[in-house]
Coordinates of C-alpha atoms and ligand atoms in Angstrom, one line a residue:
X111 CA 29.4 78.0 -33.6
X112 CA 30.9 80.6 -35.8
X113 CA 31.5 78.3 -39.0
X114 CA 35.0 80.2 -40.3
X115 CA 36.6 79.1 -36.4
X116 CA 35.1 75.4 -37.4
X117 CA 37.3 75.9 -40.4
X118 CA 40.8 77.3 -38.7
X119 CA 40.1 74.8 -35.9
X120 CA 40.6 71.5 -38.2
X121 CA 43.0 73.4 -40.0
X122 CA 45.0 73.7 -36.8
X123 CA 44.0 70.2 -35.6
X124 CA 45.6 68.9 -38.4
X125 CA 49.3 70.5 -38.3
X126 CA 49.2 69.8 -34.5
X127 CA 48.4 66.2 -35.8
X128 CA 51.2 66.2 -37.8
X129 CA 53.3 67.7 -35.0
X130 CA 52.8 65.1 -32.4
X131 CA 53.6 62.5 -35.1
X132 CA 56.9 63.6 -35.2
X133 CA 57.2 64.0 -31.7
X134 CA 56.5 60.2 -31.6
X135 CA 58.6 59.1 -34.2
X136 CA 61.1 61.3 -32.1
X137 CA 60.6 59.4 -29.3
X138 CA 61.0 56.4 -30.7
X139 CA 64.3 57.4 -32.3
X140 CA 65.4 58.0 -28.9
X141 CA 64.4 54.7 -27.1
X142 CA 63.6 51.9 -29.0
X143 CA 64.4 52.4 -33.1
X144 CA 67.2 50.3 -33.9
X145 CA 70.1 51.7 -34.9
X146 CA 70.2 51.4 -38.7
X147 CA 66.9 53.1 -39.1
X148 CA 68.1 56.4 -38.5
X149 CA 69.1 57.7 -41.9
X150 CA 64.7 56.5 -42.5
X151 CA 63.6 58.2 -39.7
X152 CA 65.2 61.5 -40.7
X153 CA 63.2 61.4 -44.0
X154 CA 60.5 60.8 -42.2
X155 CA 61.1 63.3 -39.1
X156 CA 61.6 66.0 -42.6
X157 CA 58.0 64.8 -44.1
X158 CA 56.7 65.6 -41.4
X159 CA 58.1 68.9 -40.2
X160 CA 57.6 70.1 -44.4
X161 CA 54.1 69.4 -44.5
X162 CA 53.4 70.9 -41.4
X163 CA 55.2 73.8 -42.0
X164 CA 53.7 74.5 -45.2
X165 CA 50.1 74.4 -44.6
X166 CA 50.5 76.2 -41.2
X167 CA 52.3 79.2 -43.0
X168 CA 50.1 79.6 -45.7
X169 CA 47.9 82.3 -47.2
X170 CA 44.3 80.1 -46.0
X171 CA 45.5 80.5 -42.6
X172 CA 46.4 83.8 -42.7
X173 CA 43.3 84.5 -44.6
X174 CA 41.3 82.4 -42.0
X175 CA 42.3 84.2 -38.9
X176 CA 41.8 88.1 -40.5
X177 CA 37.9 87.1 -41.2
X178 CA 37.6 86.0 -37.5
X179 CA 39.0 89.1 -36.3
X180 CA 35.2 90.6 -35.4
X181 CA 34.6 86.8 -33.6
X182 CA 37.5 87.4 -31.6
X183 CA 36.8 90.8 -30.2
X184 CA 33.2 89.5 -29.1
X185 CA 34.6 87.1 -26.8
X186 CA 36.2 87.1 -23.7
X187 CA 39.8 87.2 -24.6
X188 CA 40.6 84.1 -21.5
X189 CA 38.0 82.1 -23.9
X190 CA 39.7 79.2 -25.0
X191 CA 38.4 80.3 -28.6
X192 CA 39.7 83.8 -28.6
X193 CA 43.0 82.5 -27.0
X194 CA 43.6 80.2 -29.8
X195 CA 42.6 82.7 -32.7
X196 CA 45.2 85.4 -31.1
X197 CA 47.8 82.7 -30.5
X198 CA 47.8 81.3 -33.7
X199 CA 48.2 84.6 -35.0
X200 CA 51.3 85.5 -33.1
X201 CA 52.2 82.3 -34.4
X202 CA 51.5 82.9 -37.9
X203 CA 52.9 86.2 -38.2
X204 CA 56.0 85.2 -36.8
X205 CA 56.6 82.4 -38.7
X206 CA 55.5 84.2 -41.9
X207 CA 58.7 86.8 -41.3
X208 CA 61.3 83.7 -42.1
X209 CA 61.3 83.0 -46.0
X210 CA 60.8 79.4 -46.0
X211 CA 64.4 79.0 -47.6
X212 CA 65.9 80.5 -44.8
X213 CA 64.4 77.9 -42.5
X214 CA 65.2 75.3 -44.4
X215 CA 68.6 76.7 -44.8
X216 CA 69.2 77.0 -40.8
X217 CA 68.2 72.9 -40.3
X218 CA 70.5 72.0 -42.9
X219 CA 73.2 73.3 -41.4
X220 CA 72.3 72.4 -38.1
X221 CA 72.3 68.6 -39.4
X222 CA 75.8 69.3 -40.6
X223 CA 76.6 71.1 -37.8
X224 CA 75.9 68.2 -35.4
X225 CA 77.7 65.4 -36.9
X226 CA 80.8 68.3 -37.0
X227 CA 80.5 68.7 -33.4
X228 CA 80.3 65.0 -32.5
X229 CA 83.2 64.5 -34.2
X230 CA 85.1 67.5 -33.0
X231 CA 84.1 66.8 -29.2
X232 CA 85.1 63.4 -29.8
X233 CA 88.8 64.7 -31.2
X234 CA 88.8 67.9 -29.3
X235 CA 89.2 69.7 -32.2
X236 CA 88.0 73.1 -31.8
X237 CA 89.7 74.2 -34.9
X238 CA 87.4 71.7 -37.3
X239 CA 84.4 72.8 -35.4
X240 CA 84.8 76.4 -36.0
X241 CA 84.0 77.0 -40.3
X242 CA 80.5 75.2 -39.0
X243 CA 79.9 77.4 -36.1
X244 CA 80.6 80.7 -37.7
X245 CA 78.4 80.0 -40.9
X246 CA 75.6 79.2 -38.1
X247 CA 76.6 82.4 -36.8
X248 CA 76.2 84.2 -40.2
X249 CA 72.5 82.4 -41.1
X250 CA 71.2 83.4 -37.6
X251 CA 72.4 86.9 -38.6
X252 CA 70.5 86.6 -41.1
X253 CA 67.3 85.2 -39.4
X254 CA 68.1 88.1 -36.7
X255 CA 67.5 90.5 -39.8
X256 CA 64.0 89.3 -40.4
X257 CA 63.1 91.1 -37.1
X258 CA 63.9 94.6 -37.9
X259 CA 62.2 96.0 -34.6
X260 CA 64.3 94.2 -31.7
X261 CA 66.4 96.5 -29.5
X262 CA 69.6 94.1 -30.3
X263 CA 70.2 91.5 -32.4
X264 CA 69.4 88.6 -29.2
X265 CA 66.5 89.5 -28.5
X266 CA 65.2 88.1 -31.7
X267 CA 66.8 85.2 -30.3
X268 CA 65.6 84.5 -26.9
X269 CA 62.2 85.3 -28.2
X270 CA 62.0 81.9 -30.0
X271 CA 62.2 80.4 -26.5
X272 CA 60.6 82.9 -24.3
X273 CA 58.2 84.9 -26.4
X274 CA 58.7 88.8 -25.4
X275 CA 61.5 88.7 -23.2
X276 CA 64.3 90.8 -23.8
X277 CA 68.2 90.5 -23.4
X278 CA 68.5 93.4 -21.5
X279 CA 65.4 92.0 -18.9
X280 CA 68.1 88.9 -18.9
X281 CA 71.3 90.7 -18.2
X282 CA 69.6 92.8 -15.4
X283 CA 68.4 89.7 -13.7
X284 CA 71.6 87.1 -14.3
X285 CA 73.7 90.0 -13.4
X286 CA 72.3 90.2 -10.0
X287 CA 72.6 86.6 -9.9
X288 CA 76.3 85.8 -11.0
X289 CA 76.9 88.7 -8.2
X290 CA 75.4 86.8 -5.4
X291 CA 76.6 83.4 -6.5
X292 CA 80.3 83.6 -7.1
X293 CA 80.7 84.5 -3.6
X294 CA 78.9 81.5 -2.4
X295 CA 80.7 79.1 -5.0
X296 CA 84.0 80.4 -3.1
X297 CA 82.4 79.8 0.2
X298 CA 81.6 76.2 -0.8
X299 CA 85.2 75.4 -2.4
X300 CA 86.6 76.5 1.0
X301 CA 84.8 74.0 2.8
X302 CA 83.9 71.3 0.2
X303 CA 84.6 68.6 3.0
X304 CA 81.6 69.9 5.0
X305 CA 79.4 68.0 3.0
X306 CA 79.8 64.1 1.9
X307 CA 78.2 62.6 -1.5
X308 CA 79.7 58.9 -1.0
X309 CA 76.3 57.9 0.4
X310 CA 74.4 58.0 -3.1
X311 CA 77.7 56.2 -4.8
X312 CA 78.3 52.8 -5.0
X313 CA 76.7 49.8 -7.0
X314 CA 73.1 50.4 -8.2
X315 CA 72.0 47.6 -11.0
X316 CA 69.5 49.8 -13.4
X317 CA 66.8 47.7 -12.6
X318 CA 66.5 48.1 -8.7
X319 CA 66.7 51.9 -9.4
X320 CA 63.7 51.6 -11.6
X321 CA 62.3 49.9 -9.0
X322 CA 62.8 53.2 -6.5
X323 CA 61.9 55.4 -9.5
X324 CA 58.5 53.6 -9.0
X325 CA 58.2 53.3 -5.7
X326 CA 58.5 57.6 -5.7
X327 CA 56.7 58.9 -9.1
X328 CA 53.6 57.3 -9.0
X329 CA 52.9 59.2 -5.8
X330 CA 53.5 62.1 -8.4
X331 CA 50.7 61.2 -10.9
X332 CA 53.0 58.7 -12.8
X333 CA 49.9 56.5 -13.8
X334 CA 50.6 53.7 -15.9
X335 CA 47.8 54.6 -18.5
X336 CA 48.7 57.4 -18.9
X337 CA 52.3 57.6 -18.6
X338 CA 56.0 55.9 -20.1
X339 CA 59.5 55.8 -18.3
X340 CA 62.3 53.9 -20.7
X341 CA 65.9 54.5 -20.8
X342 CA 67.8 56.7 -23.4
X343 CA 71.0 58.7 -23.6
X344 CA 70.2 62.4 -23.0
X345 CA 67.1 62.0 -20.6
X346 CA 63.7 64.2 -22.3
X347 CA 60.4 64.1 -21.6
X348 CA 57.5 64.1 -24.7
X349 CA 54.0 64.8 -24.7
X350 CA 52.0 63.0 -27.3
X351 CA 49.0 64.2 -25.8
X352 CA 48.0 65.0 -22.1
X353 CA 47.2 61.5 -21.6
X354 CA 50.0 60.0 -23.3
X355 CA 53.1 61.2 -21.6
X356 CA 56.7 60.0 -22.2
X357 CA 59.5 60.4 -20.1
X358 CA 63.0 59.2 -20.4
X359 CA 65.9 58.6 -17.9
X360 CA 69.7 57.6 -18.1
X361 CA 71.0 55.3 -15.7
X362 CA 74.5 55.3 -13.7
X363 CA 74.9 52.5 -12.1
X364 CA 78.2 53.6 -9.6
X365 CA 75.9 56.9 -8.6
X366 CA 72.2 56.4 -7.9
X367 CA 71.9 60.7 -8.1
X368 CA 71.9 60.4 -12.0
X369 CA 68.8 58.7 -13.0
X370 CA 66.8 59.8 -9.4
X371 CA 66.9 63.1 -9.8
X372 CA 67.2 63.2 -13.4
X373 CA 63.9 61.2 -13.6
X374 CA 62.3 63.7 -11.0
X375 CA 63.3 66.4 -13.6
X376 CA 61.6 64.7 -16.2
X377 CA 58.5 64.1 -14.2
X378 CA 57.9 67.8 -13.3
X379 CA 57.8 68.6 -17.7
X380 CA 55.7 65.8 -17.6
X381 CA 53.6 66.9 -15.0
X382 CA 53.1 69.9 -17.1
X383 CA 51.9 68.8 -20.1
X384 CA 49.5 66.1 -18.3
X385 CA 47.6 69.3 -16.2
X386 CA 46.7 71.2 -19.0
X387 CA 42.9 71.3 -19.7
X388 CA 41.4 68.7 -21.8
X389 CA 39.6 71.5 -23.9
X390 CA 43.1 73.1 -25.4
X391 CA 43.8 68.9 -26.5
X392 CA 45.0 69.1 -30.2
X393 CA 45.5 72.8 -30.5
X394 CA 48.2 75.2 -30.3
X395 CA 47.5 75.9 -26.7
X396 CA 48.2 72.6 -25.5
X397 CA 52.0 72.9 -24.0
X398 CA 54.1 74.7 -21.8
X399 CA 53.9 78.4 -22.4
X400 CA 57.9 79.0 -22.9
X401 CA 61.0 77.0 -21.9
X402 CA 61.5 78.9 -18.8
X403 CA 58.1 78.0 -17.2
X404 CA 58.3 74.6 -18.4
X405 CA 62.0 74.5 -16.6
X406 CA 60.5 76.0 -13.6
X407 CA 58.5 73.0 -13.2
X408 CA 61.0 70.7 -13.6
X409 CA 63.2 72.3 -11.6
X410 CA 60.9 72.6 -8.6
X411 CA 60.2 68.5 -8.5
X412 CA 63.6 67.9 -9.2
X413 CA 65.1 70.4 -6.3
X414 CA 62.9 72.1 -4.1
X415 CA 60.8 68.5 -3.7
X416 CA 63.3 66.3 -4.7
X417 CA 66.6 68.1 -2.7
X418 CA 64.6 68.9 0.2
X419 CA 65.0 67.3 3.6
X420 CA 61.4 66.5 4.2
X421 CA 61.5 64.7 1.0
X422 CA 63.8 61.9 1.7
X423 CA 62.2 61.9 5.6
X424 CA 59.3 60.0 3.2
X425 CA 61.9 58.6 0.3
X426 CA 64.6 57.0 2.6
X427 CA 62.7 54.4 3.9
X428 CA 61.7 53.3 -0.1
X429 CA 65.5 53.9 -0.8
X430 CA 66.4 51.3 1.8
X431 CA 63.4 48.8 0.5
X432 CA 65.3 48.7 -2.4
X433 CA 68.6 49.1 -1.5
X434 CA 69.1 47.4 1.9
X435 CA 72.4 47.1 2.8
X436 CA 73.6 50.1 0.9
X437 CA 71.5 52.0 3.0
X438 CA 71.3 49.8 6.2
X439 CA 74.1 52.2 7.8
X440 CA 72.8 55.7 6.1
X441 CA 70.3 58.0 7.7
X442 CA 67.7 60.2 5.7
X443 CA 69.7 62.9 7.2
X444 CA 73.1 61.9 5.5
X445 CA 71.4 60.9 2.1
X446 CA 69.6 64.8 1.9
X447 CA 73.5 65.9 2.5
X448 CA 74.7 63.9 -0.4
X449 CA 71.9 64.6 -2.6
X450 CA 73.0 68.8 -2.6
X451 CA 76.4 68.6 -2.3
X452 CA 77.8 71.6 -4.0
X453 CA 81.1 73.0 -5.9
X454 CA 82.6 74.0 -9.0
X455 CA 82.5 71.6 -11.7
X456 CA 83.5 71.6 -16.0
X457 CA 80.6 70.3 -17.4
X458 CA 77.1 72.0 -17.3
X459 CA 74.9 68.7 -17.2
X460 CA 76.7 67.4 -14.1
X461 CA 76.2 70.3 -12.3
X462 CA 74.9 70.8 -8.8
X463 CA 72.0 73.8 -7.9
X464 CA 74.7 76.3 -6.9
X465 CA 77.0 76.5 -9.9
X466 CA 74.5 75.8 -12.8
X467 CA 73.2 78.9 -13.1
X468 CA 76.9 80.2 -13.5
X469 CA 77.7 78.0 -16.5
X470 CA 74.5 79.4 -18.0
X471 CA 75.4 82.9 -17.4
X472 CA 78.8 82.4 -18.8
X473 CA 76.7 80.9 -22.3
X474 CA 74.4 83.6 -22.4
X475 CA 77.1 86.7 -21.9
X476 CA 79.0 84.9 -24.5
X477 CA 76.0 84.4 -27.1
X478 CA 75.2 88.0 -26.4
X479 CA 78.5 89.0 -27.4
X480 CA 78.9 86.9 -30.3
X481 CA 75.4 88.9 -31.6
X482 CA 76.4 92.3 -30.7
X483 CA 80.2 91.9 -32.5
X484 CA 82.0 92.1 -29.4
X485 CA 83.1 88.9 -30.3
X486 CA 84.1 86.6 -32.7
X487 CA 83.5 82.7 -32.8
X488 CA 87.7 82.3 -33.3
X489 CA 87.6 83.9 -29.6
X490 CA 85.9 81.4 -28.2
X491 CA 87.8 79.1 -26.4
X492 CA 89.8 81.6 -24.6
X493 CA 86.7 83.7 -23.3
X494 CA 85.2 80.1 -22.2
X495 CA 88.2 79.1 -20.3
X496 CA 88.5 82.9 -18.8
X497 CA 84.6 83.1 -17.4
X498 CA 85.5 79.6 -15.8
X499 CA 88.2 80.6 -13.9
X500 CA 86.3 83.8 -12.9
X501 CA 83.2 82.8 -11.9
X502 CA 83.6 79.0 -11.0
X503 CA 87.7 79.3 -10.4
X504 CA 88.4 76.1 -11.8
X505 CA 90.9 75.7 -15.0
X506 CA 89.3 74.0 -18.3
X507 CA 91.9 71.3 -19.3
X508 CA 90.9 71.4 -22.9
X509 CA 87.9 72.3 -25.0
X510 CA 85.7 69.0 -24.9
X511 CA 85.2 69.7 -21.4
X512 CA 85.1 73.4 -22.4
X513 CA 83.8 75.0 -25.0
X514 CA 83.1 71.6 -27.0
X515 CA 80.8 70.5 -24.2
X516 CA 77.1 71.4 -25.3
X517 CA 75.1 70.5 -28.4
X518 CA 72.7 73.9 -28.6
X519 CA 75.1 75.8 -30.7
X520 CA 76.3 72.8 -33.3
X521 CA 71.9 72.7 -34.5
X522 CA 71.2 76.6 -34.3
X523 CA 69.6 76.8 -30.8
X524 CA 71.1 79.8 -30.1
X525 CA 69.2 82.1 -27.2
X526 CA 68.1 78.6 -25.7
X527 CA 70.6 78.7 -22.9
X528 CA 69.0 81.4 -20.7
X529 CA 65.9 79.6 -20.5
X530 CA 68.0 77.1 -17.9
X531 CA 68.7 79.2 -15.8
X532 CA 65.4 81.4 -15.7
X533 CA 63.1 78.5 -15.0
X534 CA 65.3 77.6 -12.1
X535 CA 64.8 81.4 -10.5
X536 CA 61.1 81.7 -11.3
X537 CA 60.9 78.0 -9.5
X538 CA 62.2 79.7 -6.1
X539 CA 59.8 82.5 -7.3
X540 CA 56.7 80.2 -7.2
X541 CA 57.8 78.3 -4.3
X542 CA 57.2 81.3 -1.8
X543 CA 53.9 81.6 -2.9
X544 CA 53.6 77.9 -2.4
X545 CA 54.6 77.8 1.2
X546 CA 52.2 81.0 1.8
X547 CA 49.2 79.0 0.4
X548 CA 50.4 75.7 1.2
X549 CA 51.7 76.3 4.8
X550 CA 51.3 72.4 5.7
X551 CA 53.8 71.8 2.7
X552 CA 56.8 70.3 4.5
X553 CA 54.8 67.7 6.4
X554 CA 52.8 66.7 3.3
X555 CA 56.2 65.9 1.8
X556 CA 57.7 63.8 4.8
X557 CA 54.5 61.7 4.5
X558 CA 54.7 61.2 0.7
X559 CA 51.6 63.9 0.0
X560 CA 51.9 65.4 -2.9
X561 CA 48.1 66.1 -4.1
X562 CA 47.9 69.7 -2.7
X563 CA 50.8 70.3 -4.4
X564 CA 49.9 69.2 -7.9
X565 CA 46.6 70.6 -7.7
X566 CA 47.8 74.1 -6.9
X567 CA 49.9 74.0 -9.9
X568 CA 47.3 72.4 -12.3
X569 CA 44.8 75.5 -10.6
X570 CA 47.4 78.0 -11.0
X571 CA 49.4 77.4 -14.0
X572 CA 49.4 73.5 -15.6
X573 CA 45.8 73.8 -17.4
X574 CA 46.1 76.9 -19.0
X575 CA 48.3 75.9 -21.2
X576 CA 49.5 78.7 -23.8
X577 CA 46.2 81.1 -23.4
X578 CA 48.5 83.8 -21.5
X579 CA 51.8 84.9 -23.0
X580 CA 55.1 83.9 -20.7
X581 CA 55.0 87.1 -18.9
X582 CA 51.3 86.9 -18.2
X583 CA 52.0 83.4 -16.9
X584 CA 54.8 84.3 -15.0
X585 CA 52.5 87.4 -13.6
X586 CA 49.9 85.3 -12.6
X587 CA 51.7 83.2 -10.8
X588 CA 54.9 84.4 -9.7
X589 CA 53.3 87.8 -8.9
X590 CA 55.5 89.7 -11.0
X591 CA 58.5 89.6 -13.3
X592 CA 61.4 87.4 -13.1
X593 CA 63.0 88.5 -10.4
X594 CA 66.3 86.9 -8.9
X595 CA 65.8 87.6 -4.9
X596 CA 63.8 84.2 -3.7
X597 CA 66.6 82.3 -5.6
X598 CA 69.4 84.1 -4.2
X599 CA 67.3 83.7 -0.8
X600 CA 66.8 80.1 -1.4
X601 CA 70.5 79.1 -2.3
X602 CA 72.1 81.3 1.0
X603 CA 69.8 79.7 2.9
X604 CA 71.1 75.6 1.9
X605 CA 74.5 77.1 1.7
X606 CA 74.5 78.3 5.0
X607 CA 72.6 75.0 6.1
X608 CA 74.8 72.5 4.5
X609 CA 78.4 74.3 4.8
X610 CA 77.9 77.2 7.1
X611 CA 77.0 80.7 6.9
X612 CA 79.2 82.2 4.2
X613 CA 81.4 85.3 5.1
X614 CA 79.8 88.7 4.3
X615 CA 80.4 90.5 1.4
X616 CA 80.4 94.6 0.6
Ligands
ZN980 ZN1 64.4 70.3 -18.3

């Protein structure tokens, strides 16, 4: 083997390493450190993140990967060699175009900015949250500026999260979207009493729904070995390696919907992470390719498994295992209605397949703005509370349920939003191929089968990892770009199913 690749690989094993350290003691942070260790861990969580960052920017690297440039172009470029050479590359050269100070600058701030919005959500206090926002604002200006060649200011942005894609590729597909959905969001308002959610409400003790978590997941690949589920407060899932998978879940004890379909979420990242091939373990290949694709695969167990009817055809029976007399009186039928009702809601997190992609929308036009100086951060409230009523028609009663409401913009993820929303459309995307290759799906389902499934994902997507960029992954298996029609398709359809067929619009 070519000795200079023996060299970069260590290299990189090392930083990734490093990487997945963190990732643990993030974890832990999340689940089981006590309380009073925090202000340790984040000197610790900073160690880490330094050292890594330093000896993955630097000029060995850099001088590493330019002497394999003849290695590369004698290999196949699928190889998993010449994959990881061009992919730390991308990596490198990106990274190299932020002066380290800059960086360092941004997760200062976004530390300050966090505790700012705590408090400020807590106190709903717009006003105090505001000096932090805008100078977030200005030092993401000034990364923006580092990336001289993007067509607008976002798309530096967005390509942090999905590598390549372009605001204006966003706006043509979300715009498409928001048109077909706000007509069905009226549709649904109109005859909210169609559908009935009281039978996933009532009293659920943690424990028993732990218990039905079990009973469904390990059907899944959920493999004890390999695999973690412990409560936390904002539900994640963390690959340590793709045979040490962590997921996290938050229970609700007066509505079992929370933690079910929130661990199902959490499953499908997890599902990801554990399918990629053992041969990209410990290098820069070994994750999801872009936030979008990794939400498409969440999204898919969580909804179009999860939501589906011949899903609980196989999961009502375990449901009333666990649950007897709660469920004693309610058919599979009744608990597939409950589990999709639909209708306008405040807050993002709560919301149901429908609406969500409008309270990302509204997010990402507003980011947009903000970037392109259509808009300044003072403005915000009012444009939130506007968008809500237009798209969603409900009034926001004040700005912790409004504006307030989300973390991203408090710790500089700026650009992450769309990536919601996208994976959610490229799920439905996937999904028809799915039912063209996997005609038999809906019966495998209703008997709890799920290994054709999994393994057309692992074949098709899961264990390549990051060799392809995210629009070569989408390509591959999507077909084509991200394109909004199967979503639209897929959301008229259980509209029409669950609340009848909406009116027709011109
Ligand atoms: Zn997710």
């Amino acid at each position: 083997m070519n000795a200079t690749f023996v060299e970069l690989k260590e290299r990189l094993h090392e930083i990734w390493d490093l990487n997945k350290i963190g990732w643990l003691l993030g974890w832990d942070q999340s689940t089981m450190m006590p309380k009073r260790g925090s202000a340790a861990r984040g000197e610790h969580l900073a160690t880490i993140a330094r050292l890594s960052h330093q000896r993955f920017t630097s000029d060995e690297i850099g001088s590493l990967l330019s002497q394999l440039e003849s290695y590369e172009a004698s290999l196949p470029p699928e190889s998993d060699d010449a994959s990881l050479i061009r992919v730390a590359r991308d990596d490198w050269q990106k990274i190299r175009k932020v002066p380290s100070e800059l960086a360092a600058e941004i997760a200062r701030a976004g530390a300050a900015g966090y505790q700012a919005w705590t408090k400020a959500r807590e106190e709903n206090d717009f006003a105090a949250f505001l000096p932090y926002l805008e100078s977030m604002i200005e030092l993401k200006r000034r990364y923006v500026a580092c990336f001289p060649d993007v067509a607008e200011p976002y798309d530096a942005l967005l390509d942090d999260y999905e590598r390549g894609l372009t605001a204006a590729e966003v706006t043509a597909v979300f715009d498409q979207v928001r048109d077909a959905i706000v007509p069905l969001v009226k549709h649904v308002t109109a005859n909210a009493d169609k559908v009935d959610d009281s039978p996933l409400r009532g009293s659920f003790p943690a424990e028993q729904q732990l218990q039905l978590a079990m009973s469904v997941i390990p059907r899944w690949g959920f493999d004890p070995l390999s695999w973690r589920l412990d409560p936390t407060v904002h539900p994640f899932a963390s690959s340590i390696s793709t045979q040490d998978i962590r997921i996290t879940t938050r229970y609700d004890e007066a509505y079992l919907g929370t933690s079910f379909f929130g661990t199902l979420h959490e499953m499908g990242h997890g599902l990801y992470e554990h399918g990629i091939s053992p041969a990209l373990e410990r290098t820069l290949l070994c994750r999801g390719v872009s936030l979008s694709v990794h939400e498409s695969q969440s999204r898919m167990w969580e909804n179009l498994v999860g939501r589906s009817r011949p899903f609980w055809t196989f999961a009502h029976p375990l449901a009333a295992d666990v649950f007897p007399d709660h469920f004693a009186n309610v058919n599979a039928d009744a608990v597939w209605r409950a589990a999709n009702k639909m209708g306008p809601s405040l807050i993002r997190v709560e919301a149901d397949e429908l609406t969500y992609s409008l309270h990302i929308i509204l997010r990402f036009e507003i980011e947009q703005s903000l970037f392109n100086g259509d808009l300044k951060a003072s403005d915000l409230p009012e444009v939130w509370n506007a968008k809500m009523r237009d798209y969603l028609g409900i009034d926001v009663p004040n700005d912790s349920a409004g504006v307030l409401q989300d973390v991203h913009w408090s710790e500089g993820l700026l650009g992450y939003f769309p990536t919601y929303a996208l994976g959610t459309i490229i799920a439905s995307q996937i999904w028809e191929r799915i039912l063209v290759d996997l005609p038999d799906i809906d019966r495998q389902m209703a008997a709890g089968e799920f290994d054709a499934l999994r393994g057309w994902l692992v074949e098709h997507l899961h264990r390549h990892g990051r060799k392809f960029t995210p629009k070569e992954t989408i390509a591959r298996i999507a077909g084509g770009t991200i394109t909004p029609e199967p979503y639209v398709r897929y959301l008229t359809a259980k509209v029409t199913e669950l609340y009848g067929a909406p009116p027709v619009t011109r």
